[in-house]
Amino acid sequence: MYTKTFLSTALAVALASAQNNSQSLNALITNEGELSGLGTLLESYPDLADTLYSAQNITLFAPSNAAISALQRSPGFESITEAQVGALLNYHIVAGEVPSSAITETPTFAHTLLNDTAYANVTDGQVLSVRLSDDVETDTETDDSEDSDTPAVVVTSGLKTEATVVQADLNYTNGIVHVIDTVLTIPLNVSTTAYAANLTALAGALTAANLVDTLDAASDITVFAPSNDAFSAIGSAAGNLSTQQLSDILQYHVINSTIAYSSSLGNGSVETVGGGILNITVTDGVVFVNSARVINADILISGGVMHVIDSVLNPNNSTQSEPDADEDEPVVQFSGASSAPLGALTSGAPAASTTVTALVATTEDVAQGYPTQTGGAIGTGAGGSEPTGSNSGGGSGSESSSSDMASMPTGAIGAAALFGGAVLLANL
Ligand SMILES: *[C@@H]1O[C@H](CO)[C@@H](O)[C@H](O)[C@H]1NC(C)=O
Ligand SMILES: *[C@@H]1O[C@H](CO)[C@@H](O)[C@H](O)[C@H]1NC(C)=O
Ligand SMILES: *[C@@H]1O[C@H](CO)[C@@H](O)[C@H](O)[C@H]1NC(C)=O
Ligand SMILES: *[C@@H]1O[C@H](CO)[C@@H](O)[C@H](O)[C@H]1NC(C)=O
Ligand SMILES: *[C@@H]1O[C@H](CO)[C@@H](O)[C@H](O)[C@H]1NC(C)=O
Ligand SMILES: *[C@@H]1O[C@H](CO)[C@@H](O)[C@H](O)[C@H]1NC(C)=O
Ligand SMILES: *[C@@H]1O[C@H](CO)[C@@H](O)[C@H](O)[C@H]1NC(C)=O
Ligand SMILES: *[C@@H]1O[C@H](CO)[C@@H](O)[C@H](O)[C@H]1NC(C)=O
Ligand SMILES: *[C@@H]1O[C@H](CO)[C@@H](O)[C@H](O)[C@H]1NC(C)=O
Ligand SMILES: *[C@@H]1O[C@H](CO)[C@@H](O)[C@H](O)[C@H]1NC(C)=O
Ligand SMILES: *[C@@H]1O[C@H](CO)[C@@H](O)[C@H](O)[C@H]1NC(C)=O
Ligand SMILES: *[C@@H]1O[C@H](CO)[C@@H](O)[C@H](O)[C@H]1NC(C)=O
């Protein structure tokens, strides 16, 4: 008798501390102080709440009270529709249970439940990226002496909006909840994202080539997006291109039917929309496309992913120079072209009124810390595979704010990106 009671008590304690299977999501949201804002928001949408509470085998990235109130204060929130709230909510839910222990420094692109084609054209659902980062700034309003070195789980969404997990692994009957400090941004289409990234020459070129509508509504694509400097480096030639030539060049920058996140790129070649072949080289942590270098990777878009490159690719050049990670001057791939202002290309495109710092920034070490992909140009890492691994930690419990976000200009995109989902409101 004693033994039996002892065992069942021990078992109950073990279960409660390891995994609280007895608690429903509804109860968890009600009981967890940090989720009262979300709970209150959901009360206005009983159908969405019902769907959420009955979902099984999910991971919910649940916005904290501060994140929800920032969303509610953002411009346009008063006219948000139930469909938009539903889309935003679905984008915060990853299929499958992802405990923080499965999240590593290598970003994983995990599919969410957002598969409504009004908001996303990614097979199996739009993705968000999760990674463990020790690069997270911590707030000083509380004692952060211990937190400063503790890695945190960072979730990256549209426009590279970052959210930090402030409370990890709140388990419940049918899934796991991680509390995040910022509402995620649903990835936007190519042209909107290009403006936010100050890629005005690309936007102008797409307009001139009549490719905007096609690319904005495309599904499962990878876009290599030349920077403004890349276009001005061939400015003398760019101004003289026929619409057909411009279209051929731009189509050489797009891979159809494959979303190649940086973690899935490796040495090899891949066919583009125009039929031309791109050679991908990953060397010393740098990703090259022919002789162009990726300088800002993994910008999520409604139909896939965009990587910014430092030179314009030339479909009619089969004598490319070897990629050299030590040489960071962009390599011009059009013989005879010289630098000239962007005038002709950008004339059809409005100036970027507001840009997002994280999109405009460049980095050399795109592939640093990524496993070496040996399965060809686009390996098995493509798409949202389940995170695996055994790193412990994550969810440092520290509030954080990204300096990129803090320094972002105010304005349509700026303010909207600050408040995550508000971008949705400002743009739909
Ligand atoms: C939560 O559940 C996962 C498995 O789904 C488990 O690995 C983890 O240890 C649990 N964490 C807590 C704090 O109960
Ligand atoms: C587990 O869930 C029950 C029911 O909601 C709750 O009363 C209890 O406090 C939870 N236990 C832990 C350890 O979180
Ligand atoms: C949970 O979801 C993951 C990802 O979609 C899937 O691989 C797994 O089979 C599911 N598990 C259960 C028990 O349904
Ligand atoms: C979206 O996902 C749901 C299940 O989560 C599924 O029932 C539905 O068919 C999917 N829709 C599309 C367009 O894939
Ligand atoms: C997804 O594709 C459909 C069909 O091409 C298109 O109508 C829709 O606008 C696209 N969605 C987005 C968010 O661009
Ligand atoms: C945007 O691009 C233009 C043209 O290259 C440049 O002059 C401007 O400084 C850029 N803005 C930002 C915020 O990078
Ligand atoms: C077009 O090419 C000609 C010579 O081939 C050159 O003189 C002229 O400057 C170019 N025009 C533009 C707009 O780049
Ligand atoms: C990608 O391929 C599909 C199927 O072949 C086609 O319908 C679509 O138009 C292509 N997309 C682009 C951007 O070329
Ligand atoms: C990819 O190619 C580069 C340059 O040739 C080489 O340095 C690197 O080792 C290659 N990576 C793999 C995994 O083969
Ligand atoms: C790609 O690599 C192949 C084989 O190494 C080579 O023949 C081809 O010229 C390269 N293409 C470009 C555009 O560099
Ligand atoms: C091809 O690209 C290389 C740089 O990779 C450049 O040196 C060369 O001039 C280009 N050739 C042509 C025909 O555009
Ligand atoms: C791209 O998104 C913007 C903002 O949501 C929207 O105004 C525009 O119509 C979209 N482009 C297309 C071709 O649907």
XYZ file of C-alpha atoms in Angstrom, residues 49-380:
332
model
C -9.706 30.157 -30.159
C -11.607 26.891 -30.622
C -9.407 25.901 -33.538
C -6.259 26.770 -31.631
C -7.317 25.003 -28.454
C -8.197 21.832 -30.317
C -4.998 21.725 -32.408
C -2.751 18.752 -31.709
C 0.972 18.199 -32.049
C 1.918 21.855 -32.400
C 4.410 24.390 -31.102
C 2.897 27.788 -30.401
C 5.173 30.830 -30.353
C 2.911 32.851 -28.090
C 3.370 36.642 -27.992
C 3.930 38.033 -24.511
C 1.664 40.676 -23.028
C 4.064 43.420 -24.155
C 4.091 42.012 -27.708
C 0.300 41.844 -27.854
C -0.136 45.367 -26.562
C 2.421 46.677 -29.093
C 0.381 44.971 -31.800
C -2.823 46.507 -30.469
C -1.265 49.986 -30.468
C 0.031 49.667 -34.033
C -1.563 51.671 -36.823
C -4.450 49.905 -38.517
C -5.095 47.412 -35.738
C -8.622 48.708 -35.201
C -9.574 47.562 -38.705
C -7.972 44.107 -38.520
C -10.209 41.352 -39.828
C -10.778 37.952 -38.294
C -9.122 36.381 -41.353
C -6.019 38.464 -40.767
C -5.893 37.579 -37.084
C -6.332 33.938 -38.074
C -3.482 34.144 -40.597
C -1.241 35.855 -38.080
C -2.093 33.269 -35.434
C -1.405 30.397 -37.835
C 1.984 31.914 -38.617
C 2.842 31.593 -34.923
C 2.130 27.856 -34.904
C 4.723 25.332 -36.060
C 3.596 21.848 -37.029
C 5.015 19.301 -34.598
C 6.472 19.637 -31.113
C 9.741 21.574 -31.023
C 11.223 21.729 -27.523
C 13.958 24.339 -27.021
C 16.470 21.502 -26.610
C 16.021 20.701 -30.322
C 16.971 24.216 -31.430
C 20.615 24.749 -32.397
C 22.783 27.554 -33.684
C 22.083 26.372 -37.218
C 18.824 28.008 -38.234
C 15.954 25.666 -38.942
C 13.194 26.741 -41.284
C 10.086 25.276 -39.731
C 6.730 25.112 -41.500
C 3.879 26.928 -39.803
C 0.157 26.323 -40.212
C -0.097 29.419 -42.464
C -1.005 27.857 -45.811
C -3.774 30.224 -46.940
C -2.703 31.397 -50.428
C -4.002 34.880 -49.680
C -0.982 35.225 -47.368
C 1.587 32.613 -48.369
C 2.549 30.454 -51.322
C 4.893 28.002 -49.670
C 4.130 24.300 -49.982
C 3.386 22.781 -46.548
C 2.993 26.244 -45.025
C 5.039 29.429 -44.733
C 8.164 29.018 -42.602
C 9.781 30.885 -39.760
C 13.380 30.368 -38.780
C 14.487 29.373 -35.296
C 18.006 29.337 -33.981
C 19.956 29.531 -30.771
C 21.849 32.804 -30.495
C 24.200 34.212 -27.890
C 24.062 37.503 -29.717
C 20.883 38.696 -28.127
C 20.891 42.066 -26.405
C 19.354 41.990 -23.001
C 17.418 44.710 -21.298
C 19.011 46.241 -18.272
C 15.784 47.011 -16.454
C 16.217 43.800 -14.480
C 19.415 42.170 -13.291
C 20.935 40.744 -16.439
C 24.374 39.881 -15.153
C 23.672 36.182 -15.595
C 21.685 36.493 -18.783
C 24.192 38.286 -20.948
C 25.997 35.086 -21.924
C 22.978 32.808 -21.954
C 21.996 31.838 -25.458
C 18.413 32.586 -26.357
C 16.120 31.133 -28.965
C 15.551 33.682 -31.726
C 12.658 33.430 -34.166
C 13.060 35.275 -37.473
C 10.030 36.085 -39.624
C 9.127 38.339 -42.569
C 11.303 41.442 -43.119
C 13.790 39.711 -40.794
C 11.675 40.694 -37.798
C 13.258 38.956 -34.830
C 11.525 37.747 -31.710
C 13.279 36.285 -28.695
C 11.890 33.432 -26.652
C 11.515 34.795 -23.136
C 9.914 31.694 -21.610
C 10.546 28.310 -23.198
C 8.959 24.880 -22.969
C 5.588 25.492 -21.409
C 4.295 22.027 -22.159
C 0.641 21.151 -22.328
C -1.444 18.178 -23.349
C -1.121 18.532 -27.115
C 1.964 20.615 -27.642
C 4.543 23.116 -26.485
C 4.365 26.879 -25.975
C 7.347 29.245 -26.166
C 6.614 32.839 -25.150
C 8.136 35.444 -27.508
C 8.687 39.161 -26.967
C 7.579 40.391 -30.414
C 4.704 39.523 -32.727
C 6.025 37.817 -35.877
C 5.677 39.392 -39.336
C 4.050 37.381 -42.101
C 6.516 37.415 -45.025
C 5.475 39.861 -47.766
C 5.762 39.646 -51.531
C 8.927 40.233 -53.554
C 8.280 43.859 -54.511
C 7.215 45.005 -51.042
C 10.160 43.229 -49.470
C 12.523 44.661 -52.107
C 11.496 48.200 -51.170
C 11.934 47.488 -47.472
C 15.421 46.189 -48.334
C 16.211 49.325 -50.384
C 16.500 47.158 -53.514
C 15.012 49.920 -55.640
C 17.029 49.102 -58.759
C 15.770 45.514 -58.660
C 12.223 46.764 -58.114
C 12.625 49.129 -61.059
C 14.082 46.417 -63.259
C 11.254 44.013 -62.418
C 8.744 46.735 -63.258
C 10.488 47.534 -66.562
C 10.519 43.822 -67.466
C 6.848 43.334 -66.495
C 7.775 40.664 -63.989
C 6.312 42.143 -60.812
C 2.930 40.434 -60.914
C 4.427 37.060 -61.828
C 7.067 37.069 -59.119
C 4.897 38.587 -56.392
C 2.348 35.801 -56.769
C 4.821 32.973 -57.451
C 5.005 29.867 -55.285
C 8.098 28.107 -53.959
C 10.748 30.349 -55.463
C 14.265 31.450 -54.578
C 15.262 34.937 -55.692
C 18.867 36.128 -55.875
C 18.402 39.878 -55.520
C 21.204 42.164 -56.735
C 21.828 45.194 -54.527
C 21.577 48.755 -55.843
C 25.369 48.893 -55.979
C 25.345 45.734 -58.114
C 23.078 47.400 -60.651
C 25.001 50.672 -60.668
C 28.255 48.742 -61.269
C 26.826 47.774 -64.673
C 24.962 51.048 -65.057
C 26.446 51.771 -68.492
C 25.007 48.539 -69.854
C 21.810 48.384 -67.816
C 20.424 51.515 -69.427
C 20.756 50.024 -72.921
C 19.056 46.667 -72.341
C 15.893 45.796 -74.233
C 12.913 44.623 -72.197
C 13.592 41.084 -73.404
C 17.256 41.221 -72.383
C 16.331 42.634 -68.995
C 13.714 39.924 -68.551
C 16.223 37.199 -69.485
C 18.709 38.573 -66.985
C 16.151 38.815 -64.183
C 14.799 35.329 -64.834
C 18.367 34.069 -64.462
C 18.090 35.243 -60.834
C 15.088 33.082 -59.934
C 14.865 29.384 -59.128
C 11.390 27.924 -59.581
C 9.856 25.086 -57.528
C 12.585 25.143 -54.893
C 12.981 27.304 -51.834
C 16.694 27.267 -51.145
C 17.270 28.599 -47.639
C 20.942 29.244 -46.979
C 21.252 26.172 -44.790
C 20.397 23.991 -47.774
C 22.796 25.546 -50.292
C 25.932 23.620 -51.232
C 28.376 23.226 -54.110
C 26.563 22.364 -57.293
C 24.485 23.784 -60.064
C 20.816 24.625 -60.338
C 18.485 25.580 -63.178
C 16.800 28.983 -63.235
C 13.396 30.065 -64.531
C 15.002 31.197 -67.786
C 16.635 27.792 -68.243
C 20.158 29.022 -67.542
C 22.315 27.251 -64.977
C 23.708 28.857 -61.826
C 26.761 27.470 -60.082
C 26.545 27.629 -56.290
C 29.784 27.553 -54.304
C 30.019 27.558 -50.527
C 33.520 28.294 -49.329
C 34.886 29.666 -46.056
C 31.400 30.459 -44.848
C 30.550 32.491 -47.941
C 27.898 31.524 -50.472
C 28.608 32.406 -54.111
C 26.208 32.305 -57.027
C 28.465 32.173 -60.092
C 30.904 34.921 -59.073
C 28.373 36.945 -57.064
C 28.521 36.835 -53.286
C 25.458 36.471 -51.043
C 25.574 39.473 -48.697
C 22.228 39.113 -46.913
C 20.667 35.665 -46.779
C 17.292 34.212 -45.910
C 14.919 37.113 -46.313
C 11.580 35.314 -46.186
C 8.999 36.327 -48.804
C 5.394 35.238 -49.338
C 6.446 32.793 -52.075
C 9.760 31.567 -50.690
C 13.098 33.179 -49.943
C 15.315 35.980 -51.219
C 19.105 36.337 -50.874
C 20.782 39.665 -51.637
C 23.872 39.380 -53.891
C 26.615 41.890 -54.657
C 26.630 41.703 -58.470
C 24.174 41.198 -61.296
C 24.274 37.704 -62.829
C 24.829 37.417 -66.567
C 23.047 34.522 -68.317
C 25.329 34.932 -71.335
C 28.630 34.538 -69.539
C 30.128 31.078 -69.250
C 33.619 32.270 -68.404
C 33.125 33.302 -64.814
C 36.022 33.927 -62.497
C 36.498 31.496 -59.608
C 34.747 32.581 -56.400
C 37.264 33.901 -53.909
C 36.133 34.338 -50.329
C 39.131 36.568 -49.547
C 38.252 39.039 -52.283
C 35.285 41.104 -51.227
C 35.166 43.506 -54.167
C 32.090 42.647 -56.265
C 32.964 40.925 -59.562
C 31.363 42.537 -62.596
C 29.985 39.787 -64.845
C 29.249 41.922 -67.920
C 32.396 42.659 -69.903
C 32.763 46.272 -70.881
C 30.122 47.508 -68.456
C 31.063 50.357 -66.204
C 29.573 52.124 -63.263
C 26.797 54.631 -63.899
C 23.884 56.063 -61.941
C 20.730 53.964 -61.635
C 18.516 56.554 -63.325
C 17.031 54.505 -66.160
C 16.222 51.468 -64.034
C 14.768 53.263 -61.058
C 12.703 55.757 -63.019
C 9.729 53.408 -63.023
C 10.078 52.670 -59.335
C 9.292 54.940 -56.416
C 12.114 55.681 -53.992
C 12.225 53.502 -50.912
C 10.626 55.737 -48.311
C 11.433 53.533 -45.368
C 13.835 50.661 -45.150
C 14.395 47.950 -42.570
C 17.906 47.948 -41.163
C 18.189 44.183 -40.939
C 17.396 43.919 -44.645
C 19.763 46.665 -45.774
C 22.666 45.360 -43.682
C 25.210 43.117 -45.326
C 27.189 40.289 -43.869
C 30.074 38.296 -45.235
C 29.603 35.228 -43.144
C 26.373 33.976 -44.601
C 27.057 30.308 -44.142
C 29.147 30.480 -40.984
C 28.181 27.762 -38.576
C 26.053 25.976 -41.104
C 26.735 22.303 -41.710
C 28.520 21.707 -44.970
C 25.963 20.647 -47.499
C 27.240 17.828 -49.660
C 24.099 16.914 -51.529
C 24.593 19.258 -54.496
C 23.537 22.860 -55.033
C 20.377 22.451 -53.013
C 20.542 19.698 -50.461
C 18.086 17.997 -48.201
